[in-house]
Tab-separated table of C-alpha atoms in Angstrom:
chain	number	residue	atom	x	y	z
A	1	MET	CA	93.813	112.533	63.921
A	2	LEU	CA	93.724	114.307	67.299
A	3	ALA	CA	97.049	114.431	69.193
A	4	VAL	CA	96.617	112.408	72.270
A	5	LYS	CA	99.344	112.887	75.052
A	6	ALA	CA	100.935	109.789	76.581
A	7	ILE	CA	102.908	109.889	80.126
A	8	ARG	CA	105.563	107.823	81.262
A	9	VAL	CA	104.663	106.123	84.816
A	10	MET	CA	106.932	104.401	87.281
A	11	THR	CA	106.081	102.318	90.239
A	12	TYR	CA	108.996	101.748	92.422
A	13	HIS	CA	108.936	100.255	96.178
A	14	VAL	CA	112.288	101.987	97.356
A	15	HIS	CA	112.648	99.994	100.801
A	16	ARG	CA	113.366	103.329	102.561
A	17	CYS	CA	116.356	103.766	100.151
A	18	ARG	CA	118.207	100.687	101.520
A	19	GLY	CA	119.521	98.253	98.922
A	20	GLY	CA	120.291	94.489	98.912
A	21	ASP	CA	123.774	95.334	100.177
A	22	GLY	CA	122.417	96.766	103.367
A	23	ARG	CA	123.445	100.382	102.303
A	24	THR	CA	121.086	102.978	102.808
A	25	ASP	CA	121.886	105.576	99.738
A	26	PRO	CA	119.195	107.765	98.382
A	27	GLU	CA	121.385	109.094	95.338
A	28	ARG	CA	121.439	105.384	94.054
A	29	ILE	CA	117.419	105.550	94.209
A	30	ALA	CA	117.450	108.943	92.141
A	31	GLU	CA	120.031	107.439	89.769
A	32	VAL	CA	117.650	104.478	89.082
A	33	ILE	CA	114.866	106.924	88.406
A	34	ARG	CA	116.909	109.105	85.995
A	35	GLN	CA	117.642	105.968	83.953
A	36	SER	CA	113.921	105.660	82.979
A	37	ALA	CA	113.344	109.299	82.797
A	38	PRO	CA	109.397	109.133	84.138
A	39	ASP	CA	107.096	111.740	84.215
A	40	LEU	CA	105.687	110.515	87.358
A	41	VAL	CA	106.730	108.114	89.976
A	42	ALA	CA	104.800	106.168	92.445
A	43	LEU	CA	107.129	105.506	95.553
A	44	GLN	CA	106.307	102.879	98.189
A	45	ASP	CA	108.050	102.656	101.576
A	46	VAL	CA	110.052	106.031	101.427
A	47	ASN	CA	111.816	107.756	104.401
A	48	SER	CA	113.280	105.912	107.334
A	49	GLU	CA	113.684	106.615	110.751
A	50	GLU	CA	117.346	107.578	110.619
A	51	ASP	CA	116.744	109.585	107.329
A	52	PRO	CA	113.024	111.254	107.172
A	53	GLY	CA	114.046	113.439	104.418
A	54	GLN	CA	114.506	111.046	101.880
A	55	LEU	CA	111.494	112.148	99.738
A	56	ALA	CA	112.568	115.760	99.676
A	57	TYR	CA	116.127	114.777	98.717
A	58	LEU	CA	114.829	112.852	95.934
A	59	ALA	CA	112.357	115.442	94.682
A	60	GLU	CA	115.451	118.202	94.849
A	61	GLN	CA	117.656	115.760	92.879
A	62	LEU	CA	115.309	115.109	90.184
A	63	GLY	CA	113.599	118.375	89.904
A	64	MET	CA	110.109	117.074	90.606
A	65	GLN	CA	107.201	118.195	92.683
A	66	SER	CA	106.730	115.667	95.774
A	67	PHE	CA	103.298	114.687	97.209
A	68	GLY	CA	103.003	112.565	100.492
A	69	GLN	CA	103.428	112.968	104.322
A	70	SER	CA	106.944	112.843	105.608
A	71	CYS	CA	106.128	109.597	107.645
A	72	THR	CA	108.210	106.710	108.017
A	73	GLY	CA	107.879	103.853	105.343
A	74	GLY	CA	104.921	105.799	103.369
A	75	ASN	CA	103.764	106.183	99.866
A	76	ALA	CA	104.576	109.450	97.958
A	77	LEU	CA	104.345	110.838	94.228
A	78	LEU	CA	106.980	112.425	92.442
A	79	SER	CA	105.732	114.339	89.397
A	80	LEU	CA	106.761	116.418	86.645
A	81	ILE	CA	103.093	117.174	85.520
A	82	PRO	CA	100.235	118.723	87.589
A	83	LEU	CA	98.250	116.542	89.890
A	84	LYS	CA	94.963	117.370	91.660
A	85	GLY	CA	93.007	115.873	94.459
A	86	VAL	CA	95.892	114.126	96.232
A	87	GLN	CA	94.851	112.191	99.027
A	88	GLU	CA	96.152	109.210	101.134
A	89	TYR	CA	93.862	106.467	102.543
A	90	ARG	CA	94.697	103.638	105.059
A	91	LEU	CA	93.508	100.388	104.171
A	92	ALA	CA	93.488	97.299	106.585
A	93	LYS	CA	96.681	96.425	108.580
A	94	ALA	CA	99.625	97.976	107.072
A	95	GLY	CA	98.061	98.572	103.478
A	96	CYS	CA	98.013	102.195	102.203
A	97	CYS	CA	96.858	103.962	99.241
A	98	GLN	CA	97.339	107.286	97.605
A	99	ARG	CA	95.046	108.944	95.018
A	100	ALA	CA	95.730	111.417	92.419
A	101	ASP	CA	93.884	112.857	89.475
A	102	ILE	CA	95.791	113.852	86.329
A	103	ASP	CA	94.276	115.710	83.318
A	104	LEU	CA	95.509	113.720	80.537
A	105	ALA	CA	94.586	114.629	76.827
A	106	GLY	CA	91.865	116.758	78.258
A	107	GLN	CA	90.477	114.016	80.064
A	108	ARG	CA	90.561	112.773	83.907
A	109	LEU	CA	92.898	109.923	84.945
A	110	PHE	CA	92.571	108.845	88.228
A	111	LEU	CA	95.713	107.210	89.601
A	112	TYR	CA	96.013	104.973	92.684
A	113	ASN	CA	99.487	104.259	94.241
A	114	LEU	CA	99.084	101.398	96.115
A	115	ARG	CA	101.061	99.036	98.808
A	116	LEU	CA	99.277	95.987	100.120
A	117	ASP	CA	100.538	93.585	103.095
A	118	THR	CA	100.542	89.950	102.943
A	119	GLY	CA	98.553	87.640	104.484
A	120	PHE	CA	95.425	86.461	102.744
A	121	TYR	CA	92.846	87.454	105.399
A	122	HIS	CA	94.156	91.070	105.674
A	123	TYR	CA	95.047	91.180	101.858
A	124	ARG	CA	91.145	90.570	101.424
A	125	GLN	CA	90.050	93.318	103.658
A	126	GLN	CA	92.577	95.846	102.249
A	127	VAL	CA	91.291	95.261	98.401
A	128	ARG	CA	87.846	95.427	99.936
A	129	ALA	CA	88.575	98.705	101.184
A	130	LEU	CA	90.309	99.702	97.816
A	131	PHE	CA	87.172	99.000	96.014
A	132	GLY	CA	84.990	100.694	98.542
A	133	PRO	CA	83.220	103.942	97.918
A	134	GLU	CA	86.317	106.090	98.716
A	135	LEU	CA	88.359	104.616	96.175
A	136	LEU	CA	87.745	102.641	93.105
A	137	GLY	CA	83.946	102.376	93.880
A	138	ARG	CA	83.764	106.176	94.134
A	139	HIS	CA	83.864	106.512	90.212
A	140	SER	CA	82.058	104.857	87.265
A	141	ALA	CA	83.746	101.754	85.799
A	142	GLN	CA	84.020	103.738	82.540
A	143	CYS	CA	86.208	106.352	84.270
A	144	PRO	CA	89.787	105.910	83.289
A	145	GLN	CA	91.540	104.526	86.280
A	146	LEU	CA	95.256	103.105	86.959
A	147	VAL	CA	96.264	100.965	90.002
A	148	ILE	CA	100.227	100.582	90.500
A	149	GLY	CA	102.205	99.770	93.172
A	150	ASP	CA	103.426	96.847	95.280
A	151	PHE	CA	100.708	94.095	95.292
A	152	ALA	CA	102.924	92.017	97.749
A	153	ASP	CA	101.315	88.692	96.875
A	154	PRO	CA	101.092	87.951	93.105
A	155	LEU	CA	98.605	85.135	93.296
A	156	ALA	CA	96.170	87.064	95.683
A	157	ALA	CA	96.381	89.928	93.380
A	158	ALA	CA	95.361	87.671	90.498
A	159	LEU	CA	92.433	86.089	92.185
A	160	LEU	CA	91.153	89.218	93.818
A	161	PHE	CA	91.543	91.939	91.284
A	162	ASN	CA	90.321	89.894	87.934
A	163	TRP	CA	86.803	90.000	89.065
A	164	ALA	CA	84.605	90.063	85.928
A	165	GLY	CA	83.935	93.626	84.540
A	166	SER	CA	86.190	95.255	87.192
A	167	MET	CA	89.886	95.735	86.510
A	168	ARG	CA	92.443	94.146	83.915
A	169	ARG	CA	95.837	93.570	84.210
A	170	THR	CA	98.125	95.836	82.401
A	171	PRO	CA	100.372	94.451	79.535
A	172	THR	CA	103.689	93.098	80.780
A	173	PRO	CA	107.032	92.319	79.345
A	174	PHE	CA	107.635	88.572	78.828
A	175	TRP	CA	109.588	88.694	82.259
A	176	SER	CA	107.945	90.860	84.695
A	177	ALA	CA	109.194	89.839	87.822
A	178	THR	CA	110.521	92.644	90.194
A	179	TYR	CA	111.194	90.882	93.579
A	180	PRO	CA	113.770	90.314	94.873
A	181	ALA	CA	115.658	92.870	92.833
A	182	ARG	CA	118.908	90.657	92.785
A	183	LEU	CA	117.276	87.500	91.528
A	184	PRO	CA	113.786	88.277	90.611
A	185	LEU	CA	111.250	85.824	90.854
A	186	LEU	CA	107.905	87.558	92.084
A	187	ASP	CA	106.017	90.183	89.946
A	188	ARG	CA	104.887	91.975	93.031
A	189	ASP	CA	105.064	95.456	91.584
A	190	ARG	CA	102.240	95.597	88.809
A	191	GLY	CA	99.568	97.443	87.366
A	192	TYR	CA	95.684	97.183	86.690
A	193	MET	CA	93.428	99.494	84.842
A	194	ARG	CA	90.044	99.985	83.622
A	195	GLY	CA	88.381	102.481	81.307
A	196	GLY	CA	89.718	104.128	78.196
A	197	LEU	CA	93.190	103.513	78.424
A	198	ARG	CA	96.163	102.097	76.449
A	199	ILE	CA	99.759	100.898	77.775
A	200	LEU	CA	101.949	101.594	74.671
A	201	ASP	CA	104.712	100.155	76.577
A	202	CYS	CA	105.774	98.236	79.842
A	203	SER	CA	109.314	97.549	81.050
A	204	VAL	CA	110.968	96.378	84.142
A	205	LEU	CA	114.634	97.904	84.643
A	206	HIS	CA	117.201	95.421	85.224
A	207	SER	CA	120.288	97.617	85.458
A	208	SER	CA	123.068	96.724	87.835
A	209	LEU	CA	122.388	99.589	89.843
A	210	ALA	CA	118.878	98.983	89.950
A	211	ARG	CA	119.659	95.386	91.293
A	212	GLU	CA	121.573	97.087	94.400
A	213	ALA	CA	119.558	100.166	95.012
A	214	SER	CA	116.570	98.470	96.416
A	215	THR	CA	114.942	95.115	97.139
A	216	HIS	CA	112.491	95.806	94.406
A	217	LEU	CA	113.082	96.436	90.883
A	218	PRO	CA	111.181	99.426	89.112
A	219	ILE	CA	108.541	98.998	86.478
A	220	SER	CA	107.674	101.593	84.146
A	221	PHE	CA	104.282	102.235	81.879
A	222	THR	CA	103.883	104.560	78.802
A	223	VAL	CA	100.186	105.476	79.386
A	224	GLN	CA	97.852	107.057	76.696
A	225	MET	CA	94.015	107.850	76.810
A	226	ALA	CA	92.335	105.890	74.231
A	227	ASP	CA	90.755	108.176	71.292
A	228	PRO	CA	87.268	108.887	72.545
A	229	ARG	CA	86.037	109.216	68.976
A	230	LEU	CA	86.701	105.274	68.884
A	231	TYR	CA	83.356	104.945	70.829
A	232	LEU	CA	81.359	107.232	68.492
A	233	ARG	CA	82.388	105.117	65.578
A	234	LEU	CA	81.249	101.679	67.205
A	235	GLY	CA	77.435	103.466	67.570
A	236	GLY	CA	76.544	101.639	64.297
A	237	LEU	CA	77.759	98.225	65.394
A	238	LYS	CA	75.041	97.587	67.889
A	239	ASN	CA	73.780	94.490	65.781
A	240	ARG	CA	77.131	93.022	65.456
A	241	ARG	CA	78.143	90.229	67.941
A	242	MET	CA	81.566	91.518	69.064
A	243	GLU	CA	83.223	92.901	72.200
A	244	ILE	CA	85.273	95.811	72.142
A	245	ALA	CA	87.974	96.702	74.678
A	246	PRO	CA	89.295	100.134	74.303
A	247	GLY	CA	92.609	99.570	75.670
């Protein structure tokens, strides 16, 4: 068997490092991230007008490289693994997306760090832009792609992302709600994928510190590339009536 590398990816809306108690404390956010020990963190709503250096502080405390503009309330990536082609895109209204390429087991994984805005009309515009030629529509549907972040409206996300043959929801724990952190009722923070990916594990961190550090709970995924030899083995099954899902 070939050794296939897996990485642990976290998505975390940090609310400008301001917790449910109204206190801004980047160190609490750093400690929450340490509790899950991710290889890569997709942050949303980082840096505040009062503290524009939150991203730099988190990167230094965690020993990770940061990717993102030092703007107020933006998206950013913290990573222990090399990233290529990092770009930022504005979607309709307040929606934004950050794209990065990851070399995983010798294959390219396209990662999208997403933050959508509420309101169904603007939401639909944001999703249309996401699936446009600059982002998800840029690559073949067979290219491994992982979209994680704050999807704002769980119902709208379920309606607009589950287009036939497009994206599939990542596996989730039994209780996947992440918002509001103190009493989570909505699974705003989630993931979608397509192509040859496997999610080996998915978990929401419910520690007492996580419930206080931000208004969202972080969710982590252990991601692995599907073995490409699987597709070769299926070549002899053309006359069999069955559907193969590489994830």
